[in-house]
mmCIF file of C-alpha atoms in Angstrom:
data_model
loop_
_atom_site.group_PDB
_atom_site.id
_atom_site.type_symbol
_atom_site.label_atom_id
_atom_site.label_comp_id
_atom_site.label_asym_id
_atom_site.label_seq_id
_atom_site.Cartn_x
_atom_site.Cartn_y
_atom_site.Cartn_z
ATOM 1 C CA MET A 1 14.003 -23.197 5.895
ATOM 2 C CA ILE A 2 11.753 -20.449 4.459
ATOM 3 C CA PHE A 3 8.182 -21.171 4.267
ATOM 4 C CA VAL A 4 5.411 -19.867 2.309
ATOM 5 C CA ALA A 5 2.440 -19.207 4.883
ATOM 6 C CA GLY A 6 -0.105 -17.943 2.283
ATOM 7 C CA ILE A 7 -0.600 -17.316 -1.432
ATOM 8 C CA SER A 8 -3.628 -15.586 -3.218
ATOM 9 C CA TRP A 9 -4.514 -14.318 -6.492
ATOM 10 C CA ILE A 10 -7.026 -12.425 -8.370
ATOM 11 C CA THR A 11 -7.894 -11.920 -11.968
ATOM 12 C CA ASN A 12 -10.488 -9.854 -13.872
ATOM 13 C CA ASN A 13 -13.454 -11.800 -12.133
ATOM 14 C CA LYS A 14 -11.939 -14.561 -10.029
ATOM 15 C CA LEU A 15 -10.061 -15.020 -6.785
ATOM 16 C CA GLY A 16 -8.309 -17.915 -4.965
ATOM 17 C CA THR A 17 -5.909 -18.903 -2.142
ATOM 18 C CA ALA A 18 -3.657 -21.940 -1.684
ATOM 19 C CA CYS A 19 -3.822 -22.720 1.894
ATOM 20 C CA LYS A 20 -7.529 -22.180 2.746
ATOM 21 C CA LYS A 21 -8.613 -23.381 -0.693
ATOM 22 C CA ILE A 22 -10.962 -20.263 -1.067
ATOM 23 C CA SER A 23 -12.309 -19.537 -4.526
ATOM 24 C CA GLY A 24 -14.795 -17.025 -5.797
ATOM 25 C CA THR A 25 -15.815 -14.628 -8.422
ATOM 26 C CA TYR A 26 -16.778 -10.815 -8.464
ATOM 27 C CA GLU A 27 -18.118 -8.057 -10.864
ATOM 28 C CA ASN A 28 -15.434 -5.461 -10.114
ATOM 29 C CA ARG A 29 -12.864 -4.154 -7.669
ATOM 30 C CA ARG A 30 -15.419 -2.266 -5.816
ATOM 31 C CA ASP A 31 -17.529 -5.469 -5.472
ATOM 32 C CA LEU A 32 -14.591 -7.292 -4.237
ATOM 33 C CA TYR A 33 -13.684 -4.732 -1.656
ATOM 34 C CA SER A 34 -17.171 -5.011 -0.235
ATOM 35 C CA GLN A 35 -17.007 -8.660 -0.186
ATOM 36 C CA PHE A 36 -13.711 -8.590 1.625
ATOM 37 C CA LYS A 37 -15.013 -6.133 4.194
ATOM 38 C CA GLU A 38 -18.132 -8.172 4.764
ATOM 39 C CA LYS A 39 -15.975 -11.229 5.344
ATOM 40 C CA GLY A 40 -13.503 -9.581 7.642
ATOM 41 C CA ILE A 41 -10.637 -10.265 5.130
ATOM 42 C CA ILE A 42 -10.238 -6.390 5.102
ATOM 43 C CA GLN A 43 -10.612 -5.261 8.781
ATOM 44 C CA ASN A 44 -10.359 -1.568 8.264
ATOM 45 C CA ASN A 45 -11.362 0.842 5.840
ATOM 46 C CA ILE A 46 -8.727 1.404 3.226
ATOM 47 C CA LYS A 47 -8.256 5.140 2.914
ATOM 48 C CA ASN A 48 -8.835 6.552 -0.369
ATOM 49 C CA PHE A 49 -9.367 3.167 -2.025
ATOM 50 C CA GLY A 50 -11.626 4.600 -4.539
ATOM 51 C CA ARG A 51 -8.960 6.840 -5.884
ATOM 52 C CA PHE A 52 -6.215 4.205 -6.323
ATOM 53 C CA ASP A 53 -5.234 3.262 -9.777
ATOM 54 C CA HIS A 54 -5.894 -0.318 -10.782
ATOM 55 C CA VAL A 55 -2.419 -1.738 -9.618
ATOM 56 C CA SER A 56 -2.788 -0.211 -6.038
ATOM 57 C CA LYS A 57 -6.195 -1.582 -5.832
ATOM 58 C CA ASN A 58 -4.876 -5.166 -6.914
ATOM 59 C CA THR A 59 -1.961 -4.854 -4.566
ATOM 60 C CA CYS A 60 -3.987 -4.041 -1.526
ATOM 61 C CA LEU A 61 -6.736 -6.627 -2.305
ATOM 62 C CA VAL A 62 -4.449 -9.425 -2.995
ATOM 63 C CA ILE A 63 -2.289 -8.642 0.071
ATOM 64 C CA SER A 64 -5.422 -8.649 2.445
ATOM 65 C CA LEU A 65 -6.433 -12.111 0.992
ATOM 66 C CA THR A 66 -2.942 -13.382 1.486
ATOM 67 C CA LEU A 67 -2.853 -12.302 4.920
ATOM 68 C CA TYR A 68 -6.110 -13.977 5.628
ATOM 69 C CA ASP A 69 -4.889 -17.247 4.001
ATOM 70 C CA ALA A 70 -2.070 -17.112 6.364
ATOM 71 C CA ASP A 71 -4.139 -16.631 9.468
ATOM 72 C CA ILE A 72 -2.797 -13.374 10.256
ATOM 73 C CA SER A 73 -4.774 -10.383 11.506
ATOM 74 C CA TYR A 74 -3.030 -7.286 10.598
ATOM 75 C CA LEU A 75 -4.956 -5.536 13.563
ATOM 76 C CA LYS A 76 -3.971 -8.228 16.107
ATOM 77 C CA ASP A 77 -0.514 -9.620 14.914
ATOM 78 C CA ASN A 78 2.716 -7.875 15.136
ATOM 79 C CA MET A 79 3.419 -6.313 11.625
ATOM 80 C CA GLN A 80 6.691 -4.419 12.424
ATOM 81 C CA SER A 81 8.758 -7.044 10.897
ATOM 82 C CA VAL A 82 6.692 -7.603 7.837
ATOM 83 C CA GLY A 83 8.061 -6.057 4.569
ATOM 84 C CA ILE A 84 6.635 -5.858 1.090
ATOM 85 C CA LEU A 85 8.359 -6.496 -2.279
ATOM 86 C CA SER A 86 6.702 -6.057 -5.544
ATOM 87 C CA THR A 87 7.279 -6.435 -9.247
ATOM 88 C CA ASN A 88 5.356 -6.332 -12.594
ATOM 89 C CA GLU A 89 6.055 -6.093 -16.471
ATOM 90 C CA GLU A 90 5.057 -2.455 -17.033
ATOM 91 C CA ASP A 91 6.027 -0.551 -13.839
ATOM 92 C CA CYS A 92 3.529 2.444 -13.639
ATOM 93 C CA LEU A 93 3.395 3.036 -17.344
ATOM 94 C CA ASN A 94 -0.361 3.351 -17.786
ATOM 95 C CA SER A 95 -0.696 5.735 -14.848
ATOM 96 C CA ASN A 96 1.992 7.815 -16.311
ATOM 97 C CA ILE A 97 0.042 7.875 -19.580
ATOM 98 C CA LYS A 98 -3.020 8.981 -17.734
ATOM 99 C CA TYR A 99 -1.235 11.674 -15.759
ATOM 100 C CA PHE A 100 0.445 13.097 -18.949
ATOM 101 C CA LYS A 101 -2.891 12.980 -20.970
ATOM 102 C CA ASP A 102 -4.545 14.912 -18.019
ATOM 103 C CA TYR A 103 -1.661 17.394 -18.201
ATOM 104 C CA VAL A 104 -2.195 18.078 -21.899
ATOM 105 C CA ASP A 105 -5.906 18.362 -21.514
ATOM 106 C CA CYS A 106 -5.356 21.006 -18.844
ATOM 107 C CA GLY A 107 -3.364 22.959 -21.356
ATOM 108 C CA ARG A 108 0.051 21.808 -20.273
ATOM 109 C CA LYS A 109 -0.122 23.842 -17.126
ATOM 110 C CA LEU A 110 -1.254 21.602 -14.480
ATOM 111 C CA SER A 111 -2.519 18.097 -13.839
ATOM 112 C CA ARG A 112 -4.485 16.226 -11.087
ATOM 113 C CA GLY A 113 -2.469 15.528 -8.048
ATOM 114 C CA ASN A 114 -4.524 12.377 -7.399
ATOM 115 C CA LEU A 115 -3.071 11.117 -10.701
ATOM 116 C CA PHE A 116 0.533 12.169 -10.087
ATOM 117 C CA ILE A 117 0.638 10.024 -6.853
ATOM 118 C CA TYR A 118 0.550 6.737 -8.933
ATOM 119 C CA THR A 119 3.373 7.707 -11.366
ATOM 120 C CA LEU A 120 5.876 5.840 -9.078
ATOM 121 C CA PRO A 121 6.042 2.025 -9.200
ATOM 122 C CA SER A 122 6.542 1.966 -5.399
ATOM 123 C CA THR A 123 3.203 3.811 -4.699
ATOM 124 C CA PRO A 124 0.937 0.541 -4.553
ATOM 125 C CA ILE A 125 3.223 -1.003 -1.901
ATOM 126 C CA ALA A 126 3.628 2.293 0.009
ATOM 127 C CA GLU A 127 -0.197 2.482 0.183
ATOM 128 C CA ALA A 128 -0.323 -1.234 1.393
ATOM 129 C CA ALA A 129 2.344 -0.680 3.944
ATOM 130 C CA ILE A 130 0.440 2.238 5.481
ATOM 131 C CA ASN A 131 -3.060 0.367 5.360
ATOM 132 C CA PHE A 132 -1.771 -3.013 6.739
ATOM 133 C CA GLY A 133 0.779 -1.588 9.197
ATOM 134 C CA CYS A 134 3.906 -3.318 7.653
ATOM 135 C CA GLN A 135 7.191 -1.622 8.886
ATOM 136 C CA GLY A 136 9.651 -3.856 7.252
ATOM 137 C CA PRO A 137 11.465 -3.242 3.979
ATOM 138 C CA VAL A 138 9.447 -1.998 1.151
ATOM 139 C CA ALA A 139 10.905 -2.140 -2.384
ATOM 140 C CA TYR A 140 9.905 -2.255 -6.068
ATOM 141 C CA PHE A 141 12.156 -4.461 -8.237
ATOM 142 C CA THR A 142 12.260 -4.493 -12.059
ATOM 143 C CA PHE A 143 13.334 -7.495 -13.962
ATOM 144 C CA LYS A 144 13.685 -8.171 -17.689
ATOM 145 C CA LYS A 145 11.801 -11.599 -17.416
ATOM 146 C CA ASP A 146 10.523 -14.022 -15.129
ATOM 147 C CA GLN A 147 9.398 -11.270 -12.651
ATOM 148 C CA THR A 148 7.575 -13.645 -10.235
ATOM 149 C CA ASN A 149 10.321 -16.294 -9.957
ATOM 150 C CA GLN A 150 12.968 -13.520 -9.602
ATOM 151 C CA LEU A 151 11.009 -11.681 -6.823
ATOM 152 C CA LEU A 152 10.703 -15.086 -4.965
ATOM 153 C CA GLU A 153 14.417 -15.432 -5.108
ATOM 154 C CA GLN A 154 14.939 -11.772 -4.037
ATOM 155 C CA GLY A 155 12.785 -12.505 -0.866
ATOM 156 C CA ARG A 156 14.630 -15.552 -0.308
ATOM 157 C CA MET A 157 17.937 -13.830 -0.257
ATOM 158 C CA MET A 158 16.829 -10.907 2.050
ATOM 159 C CA ILE A 159 15.300 -13.412 4.548
ATOM 160 C CA GLU A 160 18.479 -15.457 4.502
ATOM 161 C CA ARG A 161 20.532 -12.351 4.939
ATOM 162 C CA LYS A 162 18.374 -11.571 8.022
ATOM 163 C CA GLU A 163 17.322 -8.237 6.495
ATOM 164 C CA THR A 164 13.903 -9.218 7.675
ATOM 165 C CA THR A 165 11.926 -12.292 8.806
ATOM 166 C CA ASP A 166 8.518 -11.901 6.896
ATOM 167 C CA LEU A 167 7.751 -10.756 3.432
ATOM 168 C CA LEU A 168 4.917 -10.132 1.267
ATOM 169 C CA LEU A 169 5.754 -10.629 -2.373
ATOM 170 C CA VAL A 170 3.426 -9.032 -4.962
ATOM 171 C CA ASN A 171 3.412 -9.143 -8.651
ATOM 172 C CA SER A 172 0.455 -6.906 -9.783
ATOM 173 C CA SER A 173 -0.775 -5.638 -13.126
ATOM 174 C CA GLU A 174 -3.952 -3.659 -13.882
ATOM 175 C CA ASP A 175 -5.762 -6.763 -14.598
ATOM 176 C CA GLU A 176 -4.374 -9.440 -12.079
ATOM 177 C CA ALA A 177 -2.197 -10.061 -9.190
ATOM 178 C CA ILE A 178 -0.489 -12.725 -7.082
ATOM 179 C CA CYS A 179 0.925 -12.459 -3.599
ATOM 180 C CA PHE A 180 3.034 -14.857 -1.492
ATOM 181 C CA TYR A 181 3.722 -14.540 2.225
ATOM 182 C CA LEU A 182 7.161 -15.796 3.125
ATOM 183 C CA ARG A 183 8.635 -16.181 6.577
ATOM 184 C CA LYS A 184 11.669 -17.784 8.098
ATOM 185 C CA LYS A 185 10.006 -20.341 10.345
ATOM 186 C CA ASN A 186 6.739 -22.270 10.254
ATOM 187 C CA ILE A 187 3.469 -20.752 11.254
ATOM 188 C CA SER A 188 1.391 -22.953 13.392
ATOM 189 C CA SER A 189 -1.702 -23.347 11.276
ATOM 190 C CA GLU A 190 -4.179 -26.186 10.592
ATOM 191 C CA ASN A 191 -3.710 -25.271 6.869
ATOM 192 C CA GLY A 192 -0.119 -26.235 6.865
ATOM 193 C CA ASN A 193 2.850 -24.270 5.229
ATOM 194 C CA ILE A 194 4.655 -24.896 1.942
ATOM 195 C CA SER A 195 8.487 -24.693 1.644
ATOM 196 C CA LEU A 196 9.533 -21.807 -0.578
ATOM 197 C CA GLU A 197 11.831 -24.327 -2.445
ATOM 198 C CA LYS A 198 8.902 -26.427 -3.476
ATOM 199 C CA ILE A 199 7.022 -23.283 -4.730
ATOM 200 C CA GLN A 200 10.138 -22.191 -6.794
ATOM 201 C CA LYS A 201 10.481 -25.707 -8.300
ATOM 202 C CA SER A 202 6.732 -25.635 -9.211
ATOM 203 C CA LEU A 203 6.992 -22.299 -10.948
ATOM 204 C CA LYS A 204 10.343 -22.946 -12.887
ATOM 205 C CA ASN A 205 9.936 -22.128 -16.655
ATOM 206 C CA THR A 206 6.654 -20.351 -15.993
ATOM 207 C CA PRO A 207 7.455 -16.744 -16.824
ATOM 208 C CA GLY A 208 4.241 -14.920 -17.341
ATOM 209 C CA LEU A 209 1.904 -13.709 -14.586
ATOM 210 C CA SER A 210 -1.278 -15.212 -16.019
ATOM 211 C CA GLU A 211 0.723 -18.601 -16.300
ATOM 212 C CA ILE A 212 1.925 -18.304 -12.756
ATOM 213 C CA ILE A 213 -1.548 -17.792 -11.525
ATOM 214 C CA ASN A 214 -2.944 -20.547 -13.612
ATOM 215 C CA ASN A 215 -0.135 -23.014 -12.329
ATOM 216 C CA ILE A 216 -0.736 -21.936 -8.693
ATOM 217 C CA SER A 217 -4.490 -22.162 -8.930
ATOM 218 C CA GLN A 218 -4.623 -25.594 -10.454
ATOM 219 C CA LYS A 219 -2.077 -27.146 -8.065
ATOM 220 C CA GLY A 220 -3.650 -25.252 -5.152
#
């Protein structure tokens, strides 16, 4: 059986977790980053975090909170088998628009390299894999609809095919994000784990990211 060992989410000003029942508010992403550093949720400085685009910031923040919810220390536990899969509705459209506008503003001759980095939809999880030491599969998937539900199903198939044993699944937009930690066997934790099947059933017919977060946060 595949278990969900941790779930976390962030919106424009709120955060929460499913296993440890954490909830809170914050003013902006810099404030949230500082909060996570103070509480040990982020255990090392995330290199160049201030330069990240919004999706990359949300991805790294929600992954760090999910690992904390699952009682996993990425500095102490073995992260070699942990992979990251991601999806969202708009890919990296806004980052591409920002890069192109900068290119036009610079006379169509050059544009800033730090904007170019985020014109690939896989960049957020690549940054996360580097910062959290994840060496398992890293892939971005695009779906026409039901992004979160289809990503959960993709994760289930990969674990059942023994492509990996542990996966972080992230749906992150510029405004909000949710993350699930999946693994093949139960983690010994006082918080308990939830079967993936139960999560999939609870999210059936809940297509949008905001609706998914609201569903999970209400049910805890």
